[in-house]
Amino acid sequence: MTSQIQPIFIMPEGTQRDTGKTAQRNNIMAAKAVAATVRTTLGPKGMDKMLVNSLGDVVVSNDGVTILEEINIEHPVAKMIVEVAKTQEDEVGDGTTTAVVLAGELLKEAEDLLDKEVHPTVIIKGYRQAAEKAQELLKKMGEDVNETDEDMLRNIAITAMTGKGAEQAKEKLADLTIKAINSVLEKENGKITVDRDSIKLEKKVGGSVDESELVEGIILDKEKVHSGMPRKVTNAKVALIDSAIEIKNTEIDAKIQITDPNQMQAFIEMEEKMLRDKVEKIAKSGANVVFCQKGIDDIAQHFLAKKGIYACRRVSKSDMDNLARATKAKTVTNLDDLTADDLGNAGEVEEKKIGDEEMTYVGQCKNAKAVTMLIRGGTEHVIDEVKRAVEDAIGDISAALTVGKVVAGAGSAEVELVKGLRNFANSLSGREQLAVNAFANAIEIIPRTLAENAGLDPIDIMTELKAAHDKGRKWAGINVFTGKIIDAWKEGIIEPLKIKTQAISSASEVATMILRIDDVIASGKEASPKGMPPHGMPPEY
Ligand code: ADP
Ligand code: MG
């Protein structure tokens, strides 16, 4: 009997499939490509990237997560690496480049082991052990910090901003950042929490970065709704209303048939009275400032102005939340429910001209649990990059205070960690030792890249660094400006421990996840229906 084997198709035509080594290699290549994209931006001497989207919008940035979010990444594994940056951003707010570079390097080291016929499961096991040990070593390495340690907090902020867009005004911005954090931090049973959302960063083009300021309260990019309203209200009693101060359609939904002009007049008067009543209710509560999340009818604006009440409309939900935190007002939906108890307090509410636009300052709030940093700068691009650097500083100080531990930067923590990991590897046998050593090699990418990006010889620097650490100089790091080995702790190059622990845990998680994949099955693109040109093709196609 002749056996004619028919191929069996279990997947539709157009499905792409990579299996085994090909799949692994392709995935590793994609991950390395993402890491290579951001690697040159690492550290104070890192370069910036200019990103231009399809609409021609330009972003110039040095920030890992911003770069990766701006570029259009399609490869599924590359997307997983981008997720690492996003996790780092959510959890810490800084260290996104570090995390991505580390993930890429862990995979590159794994590739070498795969070439030596080490099975992926062995690599995965070794990486897991190494990652666990690394967490333990880092925790031991960390030094204590608390909110009273102003110098340390300033150093953390300055380290975050060195070499970024905020460089020229970093001292000033560091002070503002520390003040902001001190206002919003909460301490319960000795445990500090910082809600990063309660520090609002407002941008205003014009002036210089030096003119940035902090308001113990909220700055709204809003003007008062009516020119007859006071420009400034002291001892403000603030009402927060999240429904429209208008006549709702439903209230006058009935069909109206007007047969003579008097009826029309009566109708208009009725509407006016309803609005006047609404304003009366607000005034009766004692409010002299109103922030409304929705619209305010023109007639209501007029009545509010007549009562000397300052009002803004269409205030965003996040601003409303921050206003509630800053003034301690309770947001009210139904004006019938509004009482004096719901009002918040602010020392002053004022409309101020910044650049050529009017903004509303809600300042001098007692124990404001929400503050605003107004970031100034010559152009939109400059301000955006300064804002990102300030966000990094806020994230780093919060992370340092909530965990209560810091380490020195400039590559020192990494080299110290590598030393510990190699000792650990020596206690293991055979192939797992290989994997743990590979993990240690991967971590060296951070100091190596700092050196490379500073135009220094990475081999010389790494040799010197390792020698210093072997002599017990725990915080020996790189001065990227002089190429000398320094004590990074004494130089005040300080970072939160959490940057390092988070980068290592998410990078090793994603690396092991990618190593476990031996099959990539991608469905083909949907074929276009007959007669229809494929997307983007002219009709005559
Ligand atoms: P990331 O997105 O990972 O935060 P950065 O570009 O902010 O990337 O670079 C962070 C790295 O730069 C860290 O390894 C940090 O220790 C190092 N670094 C920061 N300030 C200095 C400095 N003054 N000298 C040397 N290295 C520094
Ligand atoms: Mg950084």
PDB file of N, CA and C and ligand atoms in Angstrom, residues 41-44 46 62-65 88 94-99 158-160 162 164 170 392 396 408-412 414 446-447 450 477-481 486 493-495 499-500, ligand 1:
ATOM      1  N   THR A  41      20.346  56.626  25.802  1.00  0.00           N
ATOM      2  CA  THR A  41      19.830  57.750  26.597  1.00  0.00           C
ATOM      3  C   THR A  41      20.152  57.602  28.082  1.00  0.00           C
ATOM      4  N   LEU A  42      20.716  56.456  28.493  1.00  0.00           N
ATOM      5  CA  LEU A  42      20.896  56.204  29.928  1.00  0.00           C
ATOM      6  C   LEU A  42      21.942  57.120  30.570  1.00  0.00           C
ATOM      7  N   GLY A  43      21.603  57.614  31.730  1.00  0.00           N
ATOM      8  CA  GLY A  43      22.554  58.384  32.526  1.00  0.00           C
ATOM      9  C   GLY A  43      22.599  59.858  32.180  1.00  0.00           C
ATOM     10  N   PRO A  44      23.334  60.621  33.014  1.00  0.00           N
ATOM     11  CA  PRO A  44      23.400  62.071  32.835  1.00  0.00           C
ATOM     12  C   PRO A  44      24.002  62.480  31.500  1.00  0.00           C
ATOM     13  N   GLY A  46      23.584  60.677  28.783  1.00  0.00           N
ATOM     14  CA  GLY A  46      22.828  60.020  27.718  1.00  0.00           C
ATOM     15  C   GLY A  46      22.304  61.044  26.723  1.00  0.00           C
ATOM     16  N   ASN A  62      14.492  62.133  26.709  1.00  0.00           N
ATOM     17  CA  ASN A  62      15.574  61.320  27.210  1.00  0.00           C
ATOM     18  C   ASN A  62      14.971  60.237  28.086  1.00  0.00           C
ATOM     19  N   ASP A  63      13.642  60.230  28.168  1.00  0.00           N
ATOM     20  CA  ASP A  63      12.942  59.401  29.120  1.00  0.00           C
ATOM     21  C   ASP A  63      12.507  58.090  28.463  1.00  0.00           C
ATOM     22  N   GLY A  64      12.983  56.970  29.010  1.00  0.00           N
ATOM     23  CA  GLY A  64      12.756  55.660  28.408  1.00  0.00           C
ATOM     24  C   GLY A  64      11.308  55.402  28.043  1.00  0.00           C
ATOM     25  N   VAL A  65      10.432  55.546  29.022  1.00  0.00           N
ATOM     26  CA  VAL A  65       9.039  55.165  28.778  1.00  0.00           C
ATOM     27  C   VAL A  65       8.383  56.097  27.768  1.00  0.00           C
ATOM     28  N   GLN A  88       7.464  49.997  35.395  1.00  0.00           N
ATOM     29  CA  GLN A  88       8.428  50.774  36.166  1.00  0.00           C
ATOM     30  C   GLN A  88       7.897  52.193  36.395  1.00  0.00           C
ATOM     31  N   ASP A  94      10.474  56.333  37.824  1.00  0.00           N
ATOM     32  CA  ASP A  94      11.810  56.584  37.264  1.00  0.00           C
ATOM     33  C   ASP A  94      12.488  55.219  37.060  1.00  0.00           C
ATOM     34  N   GLY A  95      13.578  55.230  36.302  1.00  0.00           N
ATOM     35  CA  GLY A  95      14.301  53.976  36.090  1.00  0.00           C
ATOM     36  C   GLY A  95      13.756  53.164  34.929  1.00  0.00           C
ATOM     37  N   THR A  96      13.042  53.832  34.032  1.00  0.00           N
ATOM     38  CA  THR A  96      12.424  53.076  32.938  1.00  0.00           C
ATOM     39  C   THR A  96      13.470  52.589  31.936  1.00  0.00           C
ATOM     40  N   THR A  97      14.466  53.424  31.667  1.00  0.00           N
ATOM     41  CA  THR A  97      15.508  52.996  30.735  1.00  0.00           C
ATOM     42  C   THR A  97      16.286  51.831  31.338  1.00  0.00           C
ATOM     43  N   THR A  98      16.634  51.979  32.600  1.00  0.00           N
ATOM     44  CA  THR A  98      17.359  50.924  33.299  1.00  0.00           C
ATOM     45  C   THR A  98      16.644  49.580  33.172  1.00  0.00           C
ATOM     46  N   ALA A  99      15.335  49.584  33.432  1.00  0.00           N
ATOM     47  CA  ALA A  99      14.574  48.339  33.407  1.00  0.00           C
ATOM     48  C   ALA A  99      14.583  47.699  32.020  1.00  0.00           C
ATOM     49  N   ILE A 158      17.908  65.769  42.807  1.00  0.00           N
ATOM     50  CA  ILE A 158      18.930  66.268  41.877  1.00  0.00           C
ATOM     51  C   ILE A 158      19.483  65.132  41.027  1.00  0.00           C
ATOM     52  N   THR A 159      19.695  63.972  41.629  1.00  0.00           N
ATOM     53  CA  THR A 159      20.162  62.812  40.856  1.00  0.00           C
ATOM     54  C   THR A 159      19.156  62.482  39.748  1.00  0.00           C
ATOM     55  N   ALA A 160      17.878  62.541  40.074  1.00  0.00           N
ATOM     56  CA  ALA A 160      16.854  62.213  39.069  1.00  0.00           C
ATOM     57  C   ALA A 160      16.894  63.194  37.902  1.00  0.00           C
ATOM     58  N   THR A 162      19.595  65.230  36.964  1.00  0.00           N
ATOM     59  CA  THR A 162      20.900  65.530  36.356  1.00  0.00           C
ATOM     60  C   THR A 162      20.933  65.048  34.906  1.00  0.00           C
ATOM     61  N   LYS A 164      19.056  65.987  32.534  1.00  0.00           N
ATOM     62  CA  LYS A 164      17.757  66.014  31.844  1.00  0.00           C
ATOM     63  C   LYS A 164      17.434  67.454  31.469  1.00  0.00           C
ATOM     64  N   LYS A 170      17.886  72.649  38.401  1.00  0.00           N
ATOM     65  CA  LYS A 170      17.575  71.479  39.220  1.00  0.00           C
ATOM     66  C   LYS A 170      17.514  71.769  40.713  1.00  0.00           C
ATOM     67  N   ASP A 392       9.996  62.358  37.477  1.00  0.00           N
ATOM     68  CA  ASP A 392      10.966  61.360  37.943  1.00  0.00           C
ATOM     69  C   ASP A 392      11.375  61.668  39.374  1.00  0.00           C
ATOM     70  N   ASP A 396      10.851  59.358  42.597  1.00  0.00           N
ATOM     71  CA  ASP A 396      11.996  58.844  43.358  1.00  0.00           C
ATOM     72  C   ASP A 396      11.890  59.181  44.841  1.00  0.00           C
ATOM     73  N   ALA A 408      23.211  54.275  46.577  1.00  0.00           N
ATOM     74  CA  ALA A 408      23.921  55.243  45.739  1.00  0.00           C
ATOM     75  C   ALA A 408      23.825  54.794  44.287  1.00  0.00           C
ATOM     76  N   GLY A 409      23.910  55.764  43.377  1.00  0.00           N
ATOM     77  CA  GLY A 409      23.811  55.463  41.948  1.00  0.00           C
ATOM     78  C   GLY A 409      25.176  55.483  41.281  1.00  0.00           C
ATOM     79  N   ALA A 410      25.207  55.950  40.034  1.00  0.00           N
ATOM     80  CA  ALA A 410      26.432  56.032  39.243  1.00  0.00           C
ATOM     81  C   ALA A 410      27.059  54.653  39.041  1.00  0.00           C
ATOM     82  N   GLY A 411      26.217  53.635  39.032  1.00  0.00           N
ATOM     83  CA  GLY A 411      26.698  52.272  38.786  1.00  0.00           C
ATOM     84  C   GLY A 411      27.163  51.551  40.032  1.00  0.00           C
ATOM     85  N   SER A 412      27.234  52.277  41.181  1.00  0.00           N
ATOM     86  CA  SER A 412      27.819  51.642  42.373  1.00  0.00           C
ATOM     87  C   SER A 412      26.964  50.483  42.895  1.00  0.00           C
ATOM     88  N   GLU A 414      24.913  48.625  41.332  1.00  0.00           N
ATOM     89  CA  GLU A 414      24.945  47.487  40.409  1.00  0.00           C
ATOM     90  C   GLU A 414      26.235  46.679  40.565  1.00  0.00           C
ATOM     91  N   ILE A 446      24.516  48.146  33.150  1.00  0.00           N
ATOM     92  CA  ILE A 446      24.175  49.508  33.607  1.00  0.00           C
ATOM     93  C   ILE A 446      25.439  50.364  33.778  1.00  0.00           C
ATOM     94  N   PRO A 447      26.405  49.967  34.631  1.00  0.00           N
ATOM     95  CA  PRO A 447      27.619  50.796  34.702  1.00  0.00           C
ATOM     96  C   PRO A 447      28.352  50.874  33.360  1.00  0.00           C
ATOM     97  N   LEU A 450      26.644  53.478  31.307  1.00  0.00           N
ATOM     98  CA  LEU A 450      26.909  54.828  31.829  1.00  0.00           C
ATOM     99  C   LEU A 450      28.267  55.304  31.330  1.00  0.00           C
ATOM    100  N   GLY A 477      31.555  54.371  42.322  1.00  0.00           N
ATOM    101  CA  GLY A 477      30.796  54.540  41.078  1.00  0.00           C
ATOM    102  C   GLY A 477      31.572  55.410  40.106  1.00  0.00           C
ATOM    103  N   ILE A 478      30.887  55.734  38.992  1.00  0.00           N
ATOM    104  CA  ILE A 478      31.581  56.465  37.934  1.00  0.00           C
ATOM    105  C   ILE A 478      31.216  57.944  37.970  1.00  0.00           C
ATOM    106  N   ASN A 479      32.218  58.795  37.974  1.00  0.00           N
ATOM    107  CA  ASN A 479      31.941  60.203  37.689  1.00  0.00           C
ATOM    108  C   ASN A 479      31.930  60.338  36.172  1.00  0.00           C
ATOM    109  N   VAL A 480      30.713  60.461  35.626  1.00  0.00           N
ATOM    110  CA  VAL A 480      30.594  60.437  34.172  1.00  0.00           C
ATOM    111  C   VAL A 480      31.150  61.705  33.525  1.00  0.00           C
ATOM    112  N   PHE A 481      31.446  62.705  34.357  1.00  0.00           N
ATOM    113  CA  PHE A 481      31.964  63.943  33.782  1.00  0.00           C
ATOM    114  C   PHE A 481      33.490  63.933  33.698  1.00  0.00           C
ATOM    115  N   ILE A 486      34.541  57.356  41.843  1.00  0.00           N
ATOM    116  CA  ILE A 486      34.222  58.200  43.003  1.00  0.00           C
ATOM    117  C   ILE A 486      33.408  57.412  44.028  1.00  0.00           C
ATOM    118  N   ILE A 493      25.039  61.179  44.960  1.00  0.00           N
ATOM    119  CA  ILE A 493      24.281  60.574  43.853  1.00  0.00           C
ATOM    120  C   ILE A 493      23.439  59.457  44.464  1.00  0.00           C
ATOM    121  N   ILE A 494      22.200  59.803  44.801  1.00  0.00           N
ATOM    122  CA  ILE A 494      21.379  58.911  45.610  1.00  0.00           C
ATOM    123  C   ILE A 494      20.084  58.563  44.876  1.00  0.00           C
ATOM    124  N   GLU A 495      19.727  57.302  44.951  1.00  0.00           N
ATOM    125  CA  GLU A 495      18.499  56.850  44.304  1.00  0.00           C
ATOM    126  C   GLU A 495      17.705  55.987  45.281  1.00  0.00           C
ATOM    127  N   ILE A 499      13.883  51.754  42.847  1.00  0.00           N
ATOM    128  CA  ILE A 499      14.224  51.803  41.410  1.00  0.00           C
ATOM    129  C   ILE A 499      14.907  50.496  41.038  1.00  0.00           C
ATOM    130  N   LYS A 500      15.848  50.089  41.874  1.00  0.00           N
ATOM    131  CA  LYS A 500      16.662  48.913  41.554  1.00  0.00           C
ATOM    132  C   LYS A 500      15.861  47.628  41.727  1.00  0.00           C
TER     133      LYS A 500
HETATM  134  P1  ADP B   1      16.391  55.831  33.825  1.00  0.00           P
HETATM  135  O1  ADP B   1      15.272  56.003  32.829  1.00  0.00           O
HETATM  136  O2  ADP B   1      16.744  54.402  33.980  1.00  0.00           O
HETATM  137  O3  ADP B   1      16.140  56.532  35.105  1.00  0.00           O
HETATM  138  P2  ADP B   1      18.423  57.816  33.438  1.00  0.00           P
HETATM  139  O4  ADP B   1      18.793  58.400  32.139  1.00  0.00           O
HETATM  140  O5  ADP B   1      17.692  58.658  34.403  1.00  0.00           O
HETATM  141  O6  ADP B   1      17.651  56.494  33.141  1.00  0.00           O
HETATM  142  O7  ADP B   1      19.777  57.318  34.116  1.00  0.00           O
HETATM  143  C1  ADP B   1      19.796  56.713  35.354  1.00  0.00           C
HETATM  144  C2  ADP B   1      21.199  56.255  35.658  1.00  0.00           C
HETATM  145  O8  ADP B   1      22.087  57.360  35.737  1.00  0.00           O
HETATM  146  C3  ADP B   1      21.273  55.542  36.994  1.00  0.00           C
HETATM  147  O9  ADP B   1      22.034  54.378  36.856  1.00  0.00           O
HETATM  148  C4  ADP B   1      21.956  56.555  37.879  1.00  0.00           C
HETATM  149  O10 ADP B   1      22.690  55.956  38.936  1.00  0.00           O
HETATM  150  C5  ADP B   1      22.859  57.270  36.917  1.00  0.00           C
HETATM  151  N1  ADP B   1      23.222  58.617  37.391  1.00  0.00           N
HETATM  152  C6  ADP B   1      22.400  59.606  37.791  1.00  0.00           C
HETATM  153  N2  ADP B   1      23.099  60.706  38.168  1.00  0.00           N
HETATM  154  C7  ADP B   1      24.399  60.409  38.000  1.00  0.00           C
HETATM  155  C8  ADP B   1      25.623  61.136  38.180  1.00  0.00           C
HETATM  156  N3  ADP B   1      25.635  62.380  38.644  1.00  0.00           N
HETATM  157  N4  ADP B   1      26.778  60.502  37.890  1.00  0.00           N
HETATM  158  C9  ADP B   1      26.767  59.249  37.411  1.00  0.00           C
HETATM  159  N5  ADP B   1      25.670  58.523  37.191  1.00  0.00           N
HETATM  160  C10 ADP B   1      24.480  59.076  37.490  1.00  0.00           C
END
